[in-house]
Short mmCIF file of C-alpha atoms in Angstrom, two decimals:
data_model
loop_
_atom_site.label_atom_id
_atom_site.label_comp_id
_atom_site.label_asym_id
_atom_site.label_seq_id
_atom_site.Cartn_x
_atom_site.Cartn_y
_atom_site.Cartn_z
CA UNK O 1 42.58 263.39 161.76
CA UNK O 2 42.16 260.65 159.20
CA UNK O 3 45.20 258.46 158.48
CA UNK O 4 45.41 255.86 155.75
CA UNK O 5 47.89 252.97 155.80
CA UNK O 6 48.61 250.57 152.98
CA UNK O 7 50.27 247.19 153.32
CA UNK O 8 52.49 245.96 151.80
CA UNK O 9 54.51 248.94 150.62
CA UNK O 10 55.88 246.86 147.77
CA UNK O 11 55.02 243.52 146.22
CA UNK O 12 56.63 241.49 143.44
CA UNK O 13 54.91 238.34 142.17
CA UNK O 14 55.01 236.14 139.07
CA UNK O 15 52.42 236.62 136.38
CA UNK O 16 49.16 234.75 136.88
CA UNK O 17 48.98 234.95 140.66
CA UNK O 18 46.00 236.30 142.53
CA UNK O 19 46.93 238.97 145.04
CA UNK O 20 45.49 241.18 147.75
CA UNK O 21 46.42 244.74 148.62
CA UNK O 22 45.40 246.08 152.01
CA UNK O 23 44.26 249.50 153.14
CA UNK O 24 43.27 250.65 156.63
CA UNK O 25 41.93 253.99 157.84
CA UNK O 26 41.63 255.38 161.35
CA UNK O 27 38.30 257.23 161.14
CA UNK O 28 35.49 254.90 160.09
CA UNK O 29 33.04 257.79 159.51
CA UNK O 30 33.62 257.78 155.77
CA UNK O 31 31.11 258.03 152.95
CA UNK O 32 33.19 256.21 150.37
CA UNK O 33 36.64 254.86 149.56
CA UNK O 34 38.42 255.05 146.25
CA UNK O 35 41.22 252.95 144.76
CA UNK O 36 43.55 254.50 142.20
CA UNK O 37 46.35 253.29 140.02
CA UNK O 38 49.42 255.39 139.22
CA UNK O 39 51.86 254.41 136.51
CA UNK O 40 55.43 255.81 136.69
CA UNK O 41 55.48 259.46 135.68
CA UNK O 42 51.74 259.47 135.08
CA UNK O 43 48.60 260.73 136.74
CA UNK O 44 46.05 258.84 138.81
CA UNK O 45 43.51 256.54 137.23
CA UNK O 46 40.42 255.74 139.27
CA UNK O 47 39.86 251.99 139.54
CA UNK O 48 36.98 251.53 141.93
CA UNK O 49 34.77 253.69 144.14
CA UNK O 50 32.99 251.97 147.02
CA UNK O 51 30.19 253.73 148.86
CA UNK O 52 29.98 253.24 152.62
CA UNK O 53 26.74 251.29 152.18
CA UNK O 54 28.44 248.78 149.89
CA UNK O 55 30.54 245.78 150.84
CA UNK O 56 32.33 245.40 147.53
CA UNK O 57 32.74 246.61 143.98
CA UNK O 58 34.01 244.71 140.96
CA UNK O 59 35.53 245.80 137.68
CA UNK O 60 36.96 243.10 135.44
CA UNK O 61 39.72 241.30 137.32
CA UNK O 62 39.58 243.79 140.19
CA UNK O 63 37.45 243.43 143.29
CA UNK O 64 37.50 245.89 146.17
CA UNK O 65 35.89 245.20 149.52
CA UNK O 66 35.06 247.59 152.34
CA UNK O 67 34.59 246.87 156.03
CA UNK O 68 33.78 250.30 157.36
CA UNK O 69 33.37 249.27 160.98
CA UNK O 70 36.87 247.84 161.17
CA UNK O 71 38.38 250.55 158.99
CA UNK O 72 39.67 248.21 156.29
CA UNK O 73 39.52 247.78 152.55
CA UNK O 74 41.16 245.23 150.28
CA UNK O 75 41.85 245.29 146.55
CA UNK O 76 41.89 241.82 145.02
CA UNK O 77 43.57 241.38 141.64
CA UNK O 78 42.85 238.10 139.90
CA UNK O 79 45.17 236.44 137.40
CA UNK O 80 47.76 239.22 137.53
CA UNK O 81 49.43 240.40 134.33
CA UNK O 82 52.63 242.40 133.70
CA UNK O 83 50.42 245.33 132.67
CA UNK O 84 49.10 245.47 136.23
CA UNK O 85 52.51 246.71 137.40
CA UNK O 86 51.94 250.14 138.95
CA UNK O 87 51.47 251.85 142.30
CA UNK O 88 48.04 251.33 143.82
CA UNK O 89 46.66 254.04 146.07
CA UNK O 90 43.80 253.91 148.53
CA UNK O 91 42.04 257.17 149.46
CA UNK O 92 39.19 258.30 151.71
CA UNK O 93 37.41 261.65 152.01
CA UNK O 94 39.44 264.14 154.02
CA UNK O 95 37.07 265.03 156.82
CA UNK O 96 34.64 262.18 156.68
CA UNK O 97 32.54 263.18 153.69
CA UNK O 98 31.47 265.82 151.24
CA UNK O 99 33.77 267.58 148.81
CA UNK O 100 36.69 268.12 151.13
CA UNK O 101 39.42 266.30 149.28
CA UNK O 102 41.01 262.92 149.83
CA UNK O 103 43.49 261.51 152.30
CA UNK O 104 45.79 259.05 150.57
CA UNK O 105 47.81 256.10 151.75
CA UNK O 106 51.43 255.89 150.64
CA UNK O 107 50.58 253.22 148.12
CA UNK O 108 51.58 249.67 147.25
CA UNK O 109 54.21 249.43 144.52
CA UNK O 110 53.31 246.32 142.56
CA UNK O 111 55.56 244.50 140.10
CA UNK O 112 54.24 241.56 138.10
CA UNK O 113 57.07 239.47 136.71
CA UNK O 114 56.52 238.03 133.20
CA UNK I 1 37.15 264.28 125.85
CA UNK I 2 35.76 264.84 129.32
CA UNK I 3 38.68 265.23 131.65
CA UNK I 4 40.79 267.28 134.00
CA UNK I 5 43.62 268.86 132.04
CA UNK I 6 46.56 270.76 133.45
CA UNK I 7 49.41 272.65 131.82
CA UNK I 8 52.30 272.60 131.57
CA UNK I 9 53.22 268.95 131.99
CA UNK I 10 56.81 269.83 132.86
CA UNK I 11 58.16 273.04 134.34
CA UNK I 12 61.82 273.77 135.07
CA UNK I 13 62.61 277.10 136.64
CA UNK I 14 65.16 278.88 138.78
CA UNK I 15 64.88 279.65 142.46
CA UNK I 16 63.15 282.92 143.17
CA UNK I 17 60.98 282.91 140.06
CA UNK I 18 57.18 283.13 140.04
CA UNK I 19 55.27 280.52 138.05
CA UNK I 20 51.71 279.37 137.43
CA UNK I 21 50.14 276.01 136.66
CA UNK I 22 46.76 275.96 134.96
CA UNK I 23 43.94 273.46 135.43
CA UNK I 24 40.65 273.06 133.64
CA UNK I 25 37.87 270.51 134.00
CA UNK I 26 34.96 269.96 131.63
CA UNK I 27 33.14 267.48 133.83
CA UNK I 28 30.73 270.03 135.28
CA UNK I 29 32.12 269.38 138.77
CA UNK I 30 31.74 272.13 141.32
CA UNK I 31 34.82 271.46 143.42
CA UNK I 32 38.45 271.49 142.35
CA UNK I 33 41.64 270.67 144.24
CA UNK I 34 45.38 270.90 144.14
CA UNK I 35 47.50 268.06 145.49
CA UNK I 36 51.25 267.82 145.91
CA UNK I 37 53.16 264.57 145.45
CA UNK I 38 56.58 264.78 147.04
CA UNK I 39 59.77 262.90 146.24
CA UNK I 40 58.57 259.97 148.34
CA UNK I 41 55.44 259.80 146.18
CA UNK I 42 53.14 260.77 149.05
CA UNK I 43 50.06 262.70 147.92
CA UNK I 44 48.73 265.49 150.13
CA UNK I 45 45.95 267.96 149.55
CA UNK I 46 46.89 271.62 149.30
CA UNK I 47 43.71 273.47 148.40
CA UNK I 48 40.05 272.86 147.71
CA UNK I 49 37.81 275.32 145.84
CA UNK I 50 34.04 275.02 145.71
CA UNK I 51 32.21 277.44 143.45
CA UNK I 52 35.13 279.86 143.62
CA UNK I 53 35.33 279.71 147.40
CA UNK I 54 38.35 278.37 149.22
CA UNK I 55 37.41 275.51 151.52
CA UNK I 56 40.71 274.04 152.62
CA UNK I 57 44.10 275.61 152.93
CA UNK I 58 46.36 273.03 154.48
CA UNK I 59 49.65 274.08 155.99
CA UNK I 60 50.91 275.42 152.70
CA UNK I 61 53.21 278.46 152.55
CA UNK I 62 51.46 281.65 151.50
CA UNK I 63 53.77 281.75 148.48
CA UNK I 64 51.23 279.36 146.99
CA UNK I 65 47.97 280.96 145.93
CA UNK I 66 45.10 279.25 144.12
CA UNK I 67 43.09 281.36 141.72
CA UNK I 68 39.72 280.31 140.36
CA UNK I 69 38.25 282.55 137.64
CA UNK I 70 35.24 280.22 137.35
CA UNK I 71 34.23 276.80 138.59
CA UNK I 72 35.83 275.05 135.62
CA UNK I 73 39.29 276.46 136.28
CA UNK I 74 41.65 276.41 139.24
CA UNK I 75 45.12 277.78 138.67
CA UNK I 76 48.03 277.54 141.07
CA UNK I 77 50.39 280.48 141.34
CA UNK I 78 53.68 280.11 143.17
CA UNK I 79 55.83 283.06 144.19
CA UNK I 80 59.53 283.06 145.03
CA UNK I 81 60.08 279.41 144.17
CA UNK I 82 62.33 277.37 146.44
CA UNK I 83 64.21 274.11 145.86
CA UNK I 84 61.80 272.32 148.19
CA UNK I 85 58.89 273.19 145.95
CA UNK I 86 60.12 270.62 143.44
CA UNK I 87 57.38 268.01 143.23
CA UNK I 88 54.54 266.79 141.04
CA UNK I 89 51.38 268.86 141.40
CA UNK I 90 48.04 267.29 140.59
CA UNK I 91 44.77 269.02 139.91
CA UNK I 92 41.53 267.13 140.63
CA UNK I 93 37.81 267.71 140.62
CA UNK I 94 34.69 266.20 142.15
CA UNK I 95 30.99 266.83 142.35
CA UNK I 96 29.71 267.95 145.73
CA UNK I 97 27.86 265.18 147.46
CA UNK I 98 28.92 262.17 149.39
CA UNK I 99 28.51 259.62 146.65
CA UNK I 100 30.95 260.97 144.12
CA UNK I 101 34.52 260.06 143.34
CA UNK I 102 37.38 262.22 142.21
CA UNK I 103 39.00 262.71 138.80
CA UNK I 104 42.66 263.68 138.57
CA UNK I 105 44.72 265.46 135.95
CA UNK I 106 47.94 263.96 134.66
CA UNK I 107 50.18 266.14 136.83
CA UNK I 108 52.76 268.87 136.43
CA UNK I 109 56.33 268.01 137.32
CA UNK I 110 57.93 271.13 138.75
CA UNK I 111 61.71 271.24 139.09
CA UNK I 112 63.32 274.21 140.79
CA UNK I 113 67.04 274.60 140.12
#
């Protein structure tokens, strides 16, 4: 059964810092990995989708890497801003691929101090 | 707008009632899901429907029943609501195939009193 762990559970840093959020998964037979952002009381916004054949994906100040063999992914946020404050969720396909739903980590609650 | 939309956004009801949450997607995806986010904010899949066929039914009480009239809609019906059913329920959709990501609705906050 796939399990997803995110470290740290919470992080508070001053504005402008670069930071790294970590995600690990127990079953490396995945086809992709997706990072989401959730604002308080809101839904999930997809940030980045990395296919298993890719090493990284970039979108603006966000960069996500994937090391499938070691079961790890990182989300790098450059030059953090107060608007980046949210919970960041890592998710992988439920049973290793296809349209079987996602297994989520418990998230990293990020606060960027102005 | 292309999206996954669910209604209502908020639902407050008494124990024992029956309620439904509706979900629609106009993305042309062929698989839809219901997820539950509990008080500790942990998201877990409840159901998956592909072309009107149930694929996953995780250890969810049979008081919960998904109903899919067509592949663009997946409604969640809950019978005999209990206090522990209070949570945020998210609908999502994806396109079958290993390369596709998932799109989520904005959630329905259910409070059972």
